[in-house]
């Protein structure tokens, strides 16, 4: 049964519109600053605002913040963000419309070694949680306050870690334990969230908890967000990939885009995602044909292109040169009749008709064959062509200005251009040609649904062809492109069904920006790394330094370390845990103080903030992960 939940003057769940949230980053005791920021967020389009609530003093000040907002005509609901202290949650529940608690640290005992969590100890701690929760639920029921059970990948309790590990299953069970306790008390004004900085884990954990709630007969509203997503291009791509994947499947009742920027910058991204979700609703539910999304990473087996990784980027090129410093894996020749400047060793795609006229003797230029011509090509044309055999380093055509070396082997690489509708009829041909690269395109209002259906059928048919998702847009707004492309490509990529991406845009956005978005999407989906990954929290009232300035400075010094993941965290609440995927971490330890981490281990404790970046660099060097900034041309 789908549950509808009331949060102040709004309702969520059971078909209601997706509600947009944000969070203040002002000190909660600075009433004026917090009220002003709430107003800015509400005016920008936020429909609920969450406020850091660390202690009883801050909890009590929520009454002043709420009162002033009401006096100024703002009646949107407020949410208290509480960690650790049940008494703080109980006070806040009397004063605002919603309280978020974290099962990983709400009323749990002192962490024990994993082997100490016998069944008896596990259940004893559960009983203590029940007692703490029962008191909070009574207050929430009396005041009509909603409760969010907000699980965070970075702060699972020691007992859940001991039983399930640092996994989506552990996150889902952490939430389900609290949900079951609430249901025992006949309390149903619940919202659930599964947040992680790792997009794949966030998606899998959310799918898993939804499956478990359905199995137990009560589907509560779900809040979506990729925590510590960072800022700029990568922050938007990671947020859109995670949130968009789930919205595309009909999962999600409220969303928050967590950016390490001014909180008001989160709202346009969230609004774009909500508009996409409304459009997707008109195109049906993908799970009806493709089945539910995966909850563990089991990629579809493929036959990779020789000499290439299994996660590819394709990009347009008019003259055969790369549009960016890091060349895409495959370049599509948009103007093959031009005098070309082909790069040695670079793989190219070309329209099949131009290829037949110009490039049949060049083995690293693949013909792109429409599905309607594919059978004729592979049964009639391809067998009649001699194997490409030009000697390495020799110009293949007089109009080439650089040598273009042939690929090794005699098998000629070819590519198929198909839509989901035209792909399935030629499955029998593909059974015998597993190395054919499929470029799968969709012009549906819900492309991810079409992609998933076709790719799921390929998986069931044991087809091993690599598949590139081809998405076409016409926009002059780079952020709009990043958000929509991430949301529409990510579902198939996160589940390991597709093997690459080709973004095309008819607007004025520079081709380098389009390619950068494609690379960012593959990285967000954990398929490939192109650049340094920064895990950075969005800042809140707990943050112990100006995280936006610090992140900018850390990037200035480490942007060239593309093999690393570096975390910049404002405080200790989620810091060390959310750095589970990070190689190094910069975490606030106190006012003006920072702790540097190597993995999950603190290696420089409580150092002055002014020395922290130098210490971070030194730790990276000590672990042989430092590289000097390359000079141009190197």
Coordinates of C-alpha atoms in Angstrom, one line a residue:
X1 CA 0.0 0.0 0.0
X2 CA 1.3 3.4 -1.0
X3 CA 1.3 5.8 2.0
X4 CA 0.5 9.5 1.9
X5 CA 2.3 11.7 4.5
X6 CA 1.4 15.2 5.7
X7 CA 4.3 17.6 6.4
X8 CA 2.7 20.8 7.6
X9 CA 0.6 22.2 4.8
X10 CA 1.8 19.9 2.1
X11 CA 1.2 16.2 1.3
X12 CA 3.7 13.8 -0.3
X13 CA 3.5 10.3 -1.6
X14 CA 0.8 8.2 -3.4
X15 CA 0.9 10.2 -6.7
X16 CA 1.5 13.7 -5.3
X17 CA 3.9 16.0 -7.1
X18 CA 7.6 15.7 -6.2
X19 CA 8.5 18.2 -3.6
X20 CA 11.8 20.2 -3.7
X21 CA 13.9 20.6 -0.6
X22 CA 17.1 22.4 0.4
X23 CA 19.1 23.1 3.6
X24 CA 20.5 26.1 5.2
X25 CA 24.2 26.5 5.9
X26 CA 23.9 29.3 8.4
X27 CA 24.6 28.9 12.1
X28 CA 21.2 28.0 13.6
X29 CA 21.6 30.4 16.5
X30 CA 22.0 33.2 14.0
X31 CA 18.2 33.7 13.7
X32 CA 18.3 36.6 11.3
X33 CA 20.7 34.9 8.9
X34 CA 18.8 31.6 9.0
X35 CA 15.5 33.3 8.4
X36 CA 16.9 35.3 5.5
X37 CA 18.4 32.2 3.9
X38 CA 15.1 30.3 4.3
X39 CA 13.3 33.2 2.6
X40 CA 15.8 33.1 -0.3
X41 CA 15.3 29.4 -0.7
X42 CA 11.5 29.6 -0.6
X43 CA 11.6 32.4 -3.1
X44 CA 13.8 30.4 -5.4
X45 CA 11.3 27.5 -5.3
X46 CA 12.2 25.3 -2.3
X47 CA 9.0 23.8 -0.8
X48 CA 10.7 22.6 2.4
X49 CA 13.9 23.7 4.2
X50 CA 16.0 21.6 6.6
X51 CA 17.9 23.3 9.4
X52 CA 20.9 21.9 11.3
X53 CA 19.9 21.1 14.9
X54 CA 22.9 20.1 17.0
X55 CA 21.8 20.7 20.5
X56 CA 18.9 21.7 22.7
X57 CA 19.7 25.4 22.3
X58 CA 19.4 25.2 18.6
X59 CA 16.3 23.0 18.8
X60 CA 14.6 25.7 20.9
X61 CA 15.6 28.4 18.5
X62 CA 13.7 26.7 15.8
X63 CA 10.6 28.2 17.4
X64 CA 11.9 31.8 16.8
X65 CA 12.9 31.0 13.2
X66 CA 9.5 29.5 12.4
X67 CA 7.6 32.3 14.1
X68 CA 9.4 35.1 12.2
X69 CA 8.9 33.2 8.9
X70 CA 5.2 32.9 9.6
X71 CA 5.0 36.6 10.4
X72 CA 6.7 37.4 7.1
X73 CA 4.1 35.2 5.3
X74 CA 6.2 32.1 4.7
X75 CA 4.2 29.0 5.7
X76 CA 6.3 26.3 4.0
X77 CA 7.3 23.4 6.4
X78 CA 10.7 23.3 8.2
X79 CA 12.7 20.2 9.0
X80 CA 15.1 19.8 11.9
X81 CA 18.2 17.8 11.0
X82 CA 19.2 15.8 14.1
X83 CA 22.1 13.4 14.8
X84 CA 23.0 11.5 18.0
X85 CA 20.7 13.1 20.6
X86 CA 17.1 11.8 21.1
X87 CA 16.4 14.7 23.4
X88 CA 17.1 17.2 20.7
X89 CA 14.8 15.4 18.2
X90 CA 12.0 15.3 20.8
X91 CA 12.3 19.1 21.4
X92 CA 12.4 19.9 17.7
X93 CA 9.4 17.6 17.0
X94 CA 7.3 20.0 19.1
X95 CA 8.4 23.0 17.1
X96 CA 8.7 22.2 13.4
X97 CA 6.8 20.2 10.9
X98 CA 9.4 17.4 10.3
X99 CA 12.4 15.9 12.0
X100 CA 15.1 13.9 10.3
X101 CA 17.0 11.3 12.4
X102 CA 19.8 9.1 11.4
X103 CA 19.4 5.4 12.3
X104 CA 23.2 5.1 12.3
X105 CA 23.6 7.3 15.4
X106 CA 20.1 7.7 16.9
X107 CA 20.1 6.1 20.4
X108 CA 22.7 3.6 19.5
X109 CA 25.2 2.4 22.1
X110 CA 29.0 2.8 22.1
X111 CA 30.5 1.0 19.0
X112 CA 31.8 -2.5 19.7
X113 CA 34.2 -4.7 17.8
X114 CA 32.3 -6.7 15.1
X115 CA 32.7 -10.0 16.8
X116 CA 31.0 -8.6 20.0
X117 CA 27.6 -8.3 18.2
X118 CA 26.1 -11.5 19.2
X119 CA 22.4 -12.0 18.6
X120 CA 21.8 -11.1 22.2
X121 CA 23.8 -7.9 22.0
X122 CA 22.2 -7.0 18.7
X123 CA 18.7 -7.3 20.1
X124 CA 19.5 -5.5 23.3
X125 CA 20.6 -2.4 21.4
X126 CA 17.5 -2.7 19.2
X127 CA 15.4 -2.6 22.4
X128 CA 17.2 0.6 23.5
X129 CA 16.5 2.1 20.2
X130 CA 12.8 1.1 20.5
X131 CA 12.6 2.9 23.9
X132 CA 14.1 6.1 22.5
X133 CA 12.0 6.0 19.4
X134 CA 8.8 5.4 21.3
X135 CA 9.1 8.6 23.1
X136 CA 9.8 10.6 19.9
X137 CA 6.9 9.0 18.1
X138 CA 4.5 9.9 20.9
X139 CA 5.5 13.6 20.5
X140 CA 5.4 13.5 16.7
X141 CA 1.9 12.0 16.9
X142 CA 0.7 14.6 19.4
X143 CA 2.0 17.5 17.2
X144 CA 1.4 16.1 13.8
X145 CA 5.1 16.0 13.0
X146 CA 6.5 13.9 10.2
X147 CA 9.6 11.8 10.7
X148 CA 12.3 11.2 8.1
X149 CA 14.4 8.0 8.7
X150 CA 17.5 9.3 6.9
X151 CA 20.1 6.6 6.4
X152 CA 23.6 7.7 5.3
X153 CA 26.1 5.4 3.8
X154 CA 28.8 7.1 5.7
X155 CA 27.3 6.6 9.2
X156 CA 25.8 3.1 9.5
X157 CA 25.8 1.9 13.0
X158 CA 28.5 -0.5 14.2
X159 CA 26.0 -3.2 14.7
X160 CA 24.6 -2.9 11.2
X161 CA 28.1 -2.9 9.8
X162 CA 28.9 -6.0 11.8
X163 CA 25.9 -7.9 10.4
X164 CA 25.6 -6.5 6.8
X165 CA 28.8 -4.7 6.1
X166 CA 29.2 -1.3 4.3
X167 CA 26.6 -2.3 1.7
X168 CA 23.3 -1.3 0.1
X169 CA 21.8 -4.2 2.1
X170 CA 23.1 -2.7 5.3
X171 CA 21.6 0.7 4.5
X172 CA 18.2 -0.8 3.6
X173 CA 18.1 -3.0 6.7
X174 CA 19.1 0.0 8.9
X175 CA 16.0 1.9 7.6
X176 CA 13.7 -1.2 7.8
X177 CA 14.6 -1.7 11.4
X178 CA 13.3 1.8 12.2
X179 CA 10.3 1.5 9.9
X180 CA 9.3 -1.8 11.6
X181 CA 9.6 -0.2 15.0
X182 CA 7.5 2.8 13.9
X183 CA 4.8 0.4 12.5
X184 CA 4.8 -1.5 15.8
X185 CA 3.8 1.8 17.4
X186 CA 1.2 2.4 14.7
X187 CA 3.1 5.5 13.5
X188 CA 3.0 6.0 9.7
X189 CA 3.8 9.7 9.1
X190 CA 7.2 8.5 7.8
X191 CA 9.6 9.5 5.0
X192 CA 12.6 7.3 4.1
X193 CA 16.0 8.2 2.5
X194 CA 19.1 6.3 1.4
X195 CA 22.0 8.8 0.8
X196 CA 25.5 8.1 -0.4
X197 CA 28.2 10.0 -2.3
X198 CA 28.6 6.9 -4.5
X199 CA 25.8 7.2 -7.0
X200 CA 25.6 3.5 -7.6
X201 CA 25.2 2.7 -3.9
X202 CA 22.6 5.4 -3.5
X203 CA 20.5 4.0 -6.3
X204 CA 20.9 0.3 -5.3
X205 CA 20.1 1.0 -1.6
X206 CA 17.0 3.1 -2.5
X207 CA 15.7 0.4 -4.9
X208 CA 16.3 -2.2 -2.2
X209 CA 14.5 -0.4 0.6
X210 CA 11.5 0.2 -1.8
X211 CA 11.4 -3.5 -2.6
X212 CA 11.5 -4.3 1.1
X213 CA 8.8 -1.8 2.0
X214 CA 6.5 -3.2 -0.8
X215 CA 7.1 -6.7 0.4
X216 CA 6.0 -5.8 3.9
X217 CA 2.9 -4.0 2.7
X218 CA 3.6 -0.3 3.3
X219 CA 5.4 1.9 0.8
X220 CA 6.3 5.1 2.6
X221 CA 7.4 8.3 0.6
X222 CA 11.0 8.3 -0.4
X223 CA 13.4 11.3 -0.3
X224 CA 16.2 11.3 -2.9
X225 CA 19.6 12.8 -2.8
X226 CA 23.3 12.1 -3.6
X227 CA 25.1 13.4 -0.6
X228 CA 28.5 15.1 -0.9
X229 CA 28.0 15.4 -4.7
X230 CA 30.4 18.4 -4.9
X231 CA 30.0 21.5 -7.0
X232 CA 30.0 22.7 -10.6
X233 CA 29.7 20.3 -13.5
X234 CA 30.5 17.2 -11.5
X235 CA 28.1 18.0 -8.7
X236 CA 25.2 18.5 -11.1
X237 CA 26.0 15.4 -13.1
X238 CA 26.3 13.1 -10.0
X239 CA 23.1 14.5 -8.5
X240 CA 21.2 14.1 -11.8
X241 CA 22.5 10.6 -12.4
X242 CA 21.4 9.3 -9.0
X243 CA 18.1 11.2 -8.6
X244 CA 17.2 11.0 -12.2
X245 CA 17.7 7.2 -12.4
X246 CA 15.2 6.7 -9.6
X247 CA 12.7 9.3 -10.7
X248 CA 12.7 7.6 -14.1
X249 CA 11.6 4.5 -12.4
X250 CA 8.8 6.2 -10.5
X251 CA 10.7 6.3 -7.2
X252 CA 11.0 9.5 -5.3
X253 CA 8.5 11.9 -3.6
X254 CA 10.9 14.6 -2.4
X255 CA 14.4 15.5 -3.7
X256 CA 17.4 17.6 -2.6
X257 CA 20.3 18.4 -4.9
X258 CA 23.4 18.7 -2.5
X259 CA 25.9 21.1 -4.0
X260 CA 28.9 22.7 -2.4
X261 CA 27.6 26.1 -3.5
X262 CA 25.2 28.7 -2.3
X263 CA 22.1 26.6 -1.4
X264 CA 19.9 28.6 -3.7
X265 CA 21.9 27.2 -6.6
X266 CA 20.5 23.7 -5.8
X267 CA 16.9 24.7 -6.7
X268 CA 17.1 25.2 -10.5
X269 CA 18.8 21.7 -10.8
X270 CA 16.0 20.2 -8.7
X271 CA 13.3 22.0 -10.7
X272 CA 14.8 20.7 -14.0
X273 CA 14.7 17.1 -12.6
X274 CA 11.1 17.4 -11.5
X275 CA 10.1 18.7 -14.9
X276 CA 11.8 15.7 -16.5
X277 CA 10.0 13.4 -14.1
X278 CA 6.7 14.8 -15.1
X279 CA 7.5 14.3 -18.7
X280 CA 8.6 10.7 -18.2
X281 CA 5.3 9.9 -16.4
X282 CA 3.5 10.2 -19.7
X283 CA 5.6 7.5 -21.3
X284 CA 4.7 4.6 -19.0
X285 CA 6.7 2.7 -16.4
X286 CA 9.9 1.0 -17.6
X287 CA 9.7 -1.7 -15.0
X288 CA 6.5 -3.0 -16.6
X289 CA 8.6 -4.3 -19.6
X290 CA 12.2 -4.3 -18.4
X291 CA 11.7 -5.3 -14.8
X292 CA 12.9 -3.5 -11.7
X293 CA 16.4 -2.0 -11.6
X294 CA 19.3 -4.0 -10.2
X295 CA 20.4 -3.8 -6.5
X296 CA 23.9 -5.1 -7.1
X297 CA 26.4 -4.5 -9.9
X298 CA 26.3 -7.4 -12.3
X299 CA 27.2 -5.9 -15.7
X300 CA 26.0 -7.4 -19.0
X301 CA 28.8 -9.5 -20.5
X302 CA 30.2 -7.9 -23.6
X303 CA 32.8 -8.5 -26.3
X304 CA 34.8 -5.3 -26.1
X305 CA 36.3 -3.5 -29.1
X306 CA 39.9 -4.7 -29.5
X307 CA 42.3 -2.4 -27.7
X308 CA 39.5 -0.5 -26.0
X309 CA 38.1 -0.3 -22.5
X310 CA 34.4 -1.4 -22.0
X311 CA 33.2 2.2 -21.1
X312 CA 33.5 4.4 -24.2
X313 CA 33.0 8.0 -25.1
X314 CA 32.0 8.9 -28.7
X315 CA 32.1 12.5 -29.9
X316 CA 31.6 14.4 -33.1
X317 CA 34.6 15.8 -35.1
X318 CA 34.5 17.7 -38.3
X319 CA 38.1 17.3 -39.3
X320 CA 39.2 14.2 -37.5
X321 CA 40.9 16.0 -34.5
X322 CA 39.8 15.7 -30.9
X323 CA 37.6 18.5 -29.6
X324 CA 39.3 18.3 -26.1
X325 CA 42.6 17.6 -24.4
X326 CA 41.6 14.0 -23.4
X327 CA 40.6 12.5 -26.8
X328 CA 37.3 10.5 -26.8
X329 CA 37.7 6.8 -27.6
X330 CA 35.8 7.2 -30.9
X331 CA 35.4 10.2 -33.1
X332 CA 32.4 10.5 -35.6
X333 CA 33.4 12.2 -38.8
X334 CA 30.7 14.7 -39.4
X335 CA 32.2 16.1 -42.6
X336 CA 34.1 13.1 -44.1
X337 CA 34.6 14.9 -47.5
X338 CA 36.8 17.5 -45.9
X339 CA 40.6 17.3 -45.9
X340 CA 41.0 15.2 -42.8
X341 CA 43.7 15.3 -40.1
X342 CA 43.3 11.8 -38.8
X343 CA 45.3 10.9 -35.6
X344 CA 47.4 7.8 -35.6
X345 CA 45.8 5.0 -33.5
X346 CA 42.5 6.9 -33.1
X347 CA 39.3 5.0 -33.8
X348 CA 36.7 6.8 -36.0
X349 CA 33.1 6.3 -37.1
X350 CA 31.7 7.4 -40.4
X351 CA 28.3 7.3 -42.2
X352 CA 28.3 4.1 -44.1
X353 CA 27.7 5.7 -47.5
X354 CA 30.7 8.1 -47.2
X355 CA 32.7 5.2 -45.8
X356 CA 31.9 3.1 -48.9
X357 CA 33.1 5.9 -51.1
X358 CA 36.2 7.0 -49.2
X359 CA 37.4 4.7 -46.4
X360 CA 37.0 1.0 -47.1
X361 CA 40.8 0.5 -46.9
X362 CA 41.2 2.3 -43.5
X363 CA 40.7 -0.3 -40.7
X364 CA 40.3 2.3 -37.9
X365 CA 37.4 4.0 -39.5
X366 CA 34.2 2.0 -38.8
X367 CA 31.1 2.3 -41.0
X368 CA 28.0 3.3 -39.1
X369 CA 25.2 1.2 -40.7
X370 CA 21.5 1.9 -40.1
X371 CA 19.5 -1.0 -38.9
X372 CA 17.5 -1.2 -42.1
X373 CA 20.7 -1.8 -44.1
X374 CA 22.5 -4.0 -41.6
X375 CA 21.5 -7.4 -43.0
X376 CA 22.4 -6.4 -46.5
X377 CA 25.7 -5.0 -45.4
X378 CA 26.9 -8.0 -43.3
X379 CA 25.6 -10.7 -45.7
X380 CA 26.4 -9.0 -49.1
X381 CA 28.8 -6.1 -48.9
X382 CA 31.1 -7.0 -46.1
X383 CA 32.1 -10.4 -47.4
X384 CA 33.0 -8.9 -50.8
X385 CA 35.5 -6.4 -49.3
X386 CA 39.2 -7.3 -49.0
X387 CA 40.6 -7.3 -45.4
X388 CA 42.3 -4.0 -44.7
X389 CA 46.1 -4.6 -44.9
X390 CA 47.9 -1.3 -45.5
X391 CA 51.3 -1.2 -43.8
X392 CA 51.5 0.7 -40.5
X393 CA 52.6 4.3 -40.7
X394 CA 51.7 4.7 -44.4
X395 CA 49.2 7.3 -45.6
X396 CA 46.0 5.5 -46.7
X397 CA 44.7 8.3 -48.9
X398 CA 46.5 11.2 -50.4
X399 CA 44.2 13.6 -48.6
X400 CA 45.4 12.4 -45.1
X401 CA 47.9 14.8 -43.6
X402 CA 49.1 12.3 -41.0
X403 CA 49.7 8.6 -41.1
X404 CA 46.8 6.5 -39.8
X405 CA 47.9 3.1 -38.6
X406 CA 45.7 0.1 -39.2
X407 CA 44.3 -2.1 -36.4
X408 CA 45.8 -5.4 -35.8
X409 CA 44.0 -8.5 -37.0
X410 CA 41.9 -9.1 -40.1
X411 CA 38.4 -8.6 -38.7
X412 CA 36.9 -5.3 -39.9
X413 CA 35.2 -3.3 -37.1
X414 CA 31.7 -2.1 -37.9
X415 CA 29.0 -0.3 -36.0
X416 CA 25.2 -0.5 -36.1
X417 CA 22.9 2.5 -35.6
X418 CA 19.5 1.4 -34.2
X419 CA 16.6 2.5 -32.1
X420 CA 15.1 0.0 -29.6
X421 CA 12.3 -0.7 -32.1
X422 CA 14.6 -1.5 -35.0
X423 CA 17.2 -3.4 -32.9
X424 CA 15.1 -6.4 -31.7
X425 CA 14.3 -7.7 -35.2
X426 CA 18.0 -8.2 -36.0
X427 CA 18.9 -10.1 -32.8
X428 CA 19.5 -13.3 -34.8
X429 CA 22.1 -11.5 -36.9
X430 CA 23.8 -10.1 -33.8
X431 CA 24.1 -13.6 -32.3
X432 CA 26.7 -14.3 -35.0
X433 CA 28.4 -10.9 -34.9
X434 CA 29.1 -10.2 -31.2
X435 CA 31.9 -7.7 -31.9
X436 CA 29.6 -5.3 -33.8
X437 CA 29.3 -2.0 -31.9
X438 CA 25.7 -1.0 -31.4
X439 CA 24.9 2.7 -31.3
X440 CA 21.4 2.8 -29.6
X441 CA 19.5 6.0 -30.0
X442 CA 16.1 7.1 -28.7
X443 CA 13.9 10.1 -29.5
X444 CA 11.2 9.0 -27.0
X445 CA 10.1 11.4 -24.3
X446 CA 11.4 8.7 -21.9
X447 CA 14.6 7.4 -23.5
X448 CA 15.9 5.7 -20.4
X449 CA 12.8 3.5 -20.4
X450 CA 13.4 2.5 -24.0
X451 CA 17.1 1.9 -23.4
X452 CA 16.4 -0.3 -20.4
X453 CA 13.8 -2.4 -22.2
X454 CA 16.0 -3.0 -25.2
X455 CA 19.1 -3.7 -23.2
X456 CA 17.3 -6.0 -20.8
X457 CA 16.1 -8.0 -23.9
X458 CA 19.7 -8.1 -25.1
X459 CA 20.8 -9.4 -21.7
X460 CA 18.1 -12.1 -21.7
X461 CA 19.1 -13.1 -25.2
X462 CA 22.8 -13.4 -24.2
X463 CA 23.9 -10.8 -26.8
X464 CA 27.4 -9.7 -26.1
X465 CA 27.6 -6.6 -28.4
X466 CA 28.9 -3.5 -26.7
X467 CA 26.3 -0.7 -26.7
X468 CA 26.8 3.1 -26.9
X469 CA 23.8 5.2 -25.8
X470 CA 23.3 8.0 -28.3
X471 CA 21.4 11.0 -26.9
X472 CA 20.6 14.1 -29.0
X473 CA 19.7 17.5 -27.7
X474 CA 19.2 21.1 -28.9
X475 CA 20.0 23.5 -26.2
X476 CA 22.3 26.5 -25.5
X477 CA 22.2 25.8 -21.7
X478 CA 25.2 23.7 -20.6
X479 CA 23.7 22.9 -17.2
X480 CA 20.4 21.8 -18.9
X481 CA 22.4 19.4 -21.1
X482 CA 24.4 18.0 -18.2
X483 CA 21.3 17.4 -16.1
X484 CA 19.1 15.9 -18.7
X485 CA 21.8 13.7 -20.3
X486 CA 22.9 12.4 -16.9
X487 CA 19.3 11.6 -15.9
X488 CA 18.5 9.8 -19.2
X489 CA 21.8 7.9 -19.7
X490 CA 22.5 6.9 -16.1
X491 CA 19.9 4.2 -15.5
X492 CA 21.4 1.8 -18.2
X493 CA 25.0 2.7 -17.2
X494 CA 24.6 2.3 -13.5
X495 CA 23.2 -1.2 -14.0
X496 CA 26.0 -2.1 -16.4
X497 CA 23.7 -2.7 -19.3
X498 CA 25.3 -0.1 -21.6
X499 CA 29.0 0.4 -22.4
X500 CA 29.4 4.0 -23.4
X501 CA 27.8 7.3 -24.3
X502 CA 27.6 9.7 -27.3
X503 CA 26.1 13.1 -26.7
X504 CA 25.2 15.3 -29.6
X505 CA 23.8 18.8 -29.3
X506 CA 22.5 21.2 -32.0
X507 CA 22.9 24.3 -29.8
X508 CA 25.8 26.7 -29.3
X509 CA 27.5 24.8 -26.4
X510 CA 31.1 24.1 -27.2
X511 CA 31.9 20.5 -28.3
X512 CA 34.5 20.3 -25.5
X513 CA 31.8 21.0 -22.9
X514 CA 29.5 18.3 -24.4
X515 CA 32.4 15.7 -24.3
X516 CA 33.2 16.7 -20.8
X517 CA 29.6 16.0 -19.8
X518 CA 29.8 12.6 -21.4
X519 CA 33.0 11.7 -19.5
X520 CA 31.5 13.0 -16.3
X521 CA 28.5 10.8 -16.7
X522 CA 30.6 7.7 -17.1
X523 CA 32.6 8.6 -14.0
X524 CA 29.5 9.4 -11.9
X525 CA 28.2 5.9 -12.9
X526 CA 31.4 4.4 -11.6
X527 CA 32.4 2.9 -15.0
X528 CA 35.5 4.9 -15.7
X529 CA 37.7 7.7 -14.2
X530 CA 38.7 10.7 -16.3
X531 CA 39.5 13.3 -13.7
X532 CA 40.1 13.9 -10.0
X533 CA 36.9 13.1 -8.1
X534 CA 36.0 15.4 -5.3
X535 CA 33.6 14.2 -2.6
X536 CA 32.4 17.4 -0.9
X537 CA 29.6 18.1 1.5
X538 CA 27.1 20.9 0.7
X539 CA 27.8 22.7 4.0
X540 CA 25.4 23.2 6.8
X541 CA 25.3 24.8 10.3
X542 CA 27.8 22.1 11.5
X543 CA 30.5 23.1 8.9
X544 CA 33.7 24.3 10.7
X545 CA 35.2 26.3 7.8
X546 CA 34.2 28.0 4.5
X547 CA 33.9 24.8 2.6
X548 CA 33.4 26.4 -0.8
X549 CA 36.7 28.3 -0.5
X550 CA 38.5 25.3 0.8
X551 CA 37.2 23.0 -2.0
X552 CA 38.3 25.6 -4.5
X553 CA 41.9 25.7 -3.0
X554 CA 42.1 21.9 -2.8
X555 CA 41.1 21.7 -6.5
X556 CA 43.7 24.3 -7.5
X557 CA 46.5 22.1 -6.0
X558 CA 45.2 18.6 -6.9
X559 CA 43.1 18.9 -10.1
X560 CA 45.8 17.0 -12.1
X561 CA 45.6 13.9 -9.9
X562 CA 43.0 12.2 -12.0
X563 CA 43.7 8.8 -10.4
X564 CA 42.5 10.0 -7.0
X565 CA 39.3 10.6 -5.1
X566 CA 39.7 13.4 -2.6
X567 CA 37.1 14.3 0.1
X568 CA 36.5 17.7 1.6
X569 CA 34.1 17.5 4.5
X570 CA 32.9 20.2 6.8
X571 CA 32.5 18.2 10.0
X572 CA 32.9 14.8 11.6
X573 CA 29.2 13.7 11.5
X574 CA 29.3 12.1 8.0
X575 CA 32.9 12.9 7.2
X576 CA 35.0 9.8 7.8
X577 CA 32.2 7.5 6.7
X578 CA 31.3 9.3 3.6
X579 CA 34.9 9.1 2.7
X580 CA 34.6 5.4 2.3
X581 CA 35.3 5.8 -1.4
X582 CA 37.9 8.5 -1.1
X583 CA 41.7 8.0 -1.2
X584 CA 42.4 11.1 0.9
X585 CA 40.2 13.4 3.1
X586 CA 40.3 16.9 4.5
X587 CA 37.8 17.0 7.4
X588 CA 36.9 19.7 9.9
X589 CA 37.9 18.7 13.4
X590 CA 37.1 21.9 15.3
X591 CA 37.1 25.7 14.8
X592 CA 40.2 26.4 12.7
X593 CA 41.3 22.8 12.9
X594 CA 41.5 20.1 10.3
X595 CA 42.2 16.3 10.3
X596 CA 43.8 14.7 7.2
X597 CA 42.8 11.2 6.3
X598 CA 44.4 8.4 4.2
X599 CA 41.3 6.3 3.3
X600 CA 39.4 5.9 6.6
X601 CA 42.4 6.5 8.8
X602 CA 43.3 9.9 10.3
X603 CA 47.0 10.5 9.7
X604 CA 47.3 14.3 10.6
X605 CA 45.1 15.2 13.5
X606 CA 43.8 18.6 14.6
X607 CA 46.2 20.7 12.5
X608 CA 45.8 24.4 11.9
X609 CA 43.6 25.2 8.9
X610 CA 46.2 27.4 7.4
X611 CA 48.6 24.4 7.1
X612 CA 46.0 21.8 6.1
X613 CA 46.4 21.9 2.3
X614 CA 50.2 21.7 2.5
X615 CA 49.8 18.7 4.9
X616 CA 47.3 17.1 2.6
X617 CA 49.8 17.3 -0.3
X618 CA 52.6 16.0 1.9
X619 CA 50.4 13.0 2.9
X620 CA 49.7 12.3 -0.8
X621 CA 53.4 12.5 -1.5
X622 CA 54.3 10.2 1.4
X623 CA 52.0 7.5 -0.1
X624 CA 53.6 7.9 -3.6
X625 CA 50.3 9.2 -5.1
X626 CA 51.6 12.6 -6.0
X627 CA 52.4 13.7 -9.6
X628 CA 53.7 17.0 -10.7
X629 CA 51.5 19.2 -12.9
X630 CA 52.3 18.3 -16.5
X631 CA 53.6 21.1 -18.7
X632 CA 51.8 21.9 -21.9
X633 CA 52.7 19.4 -24.6
X634 CA 53.8 16.7 -22.2

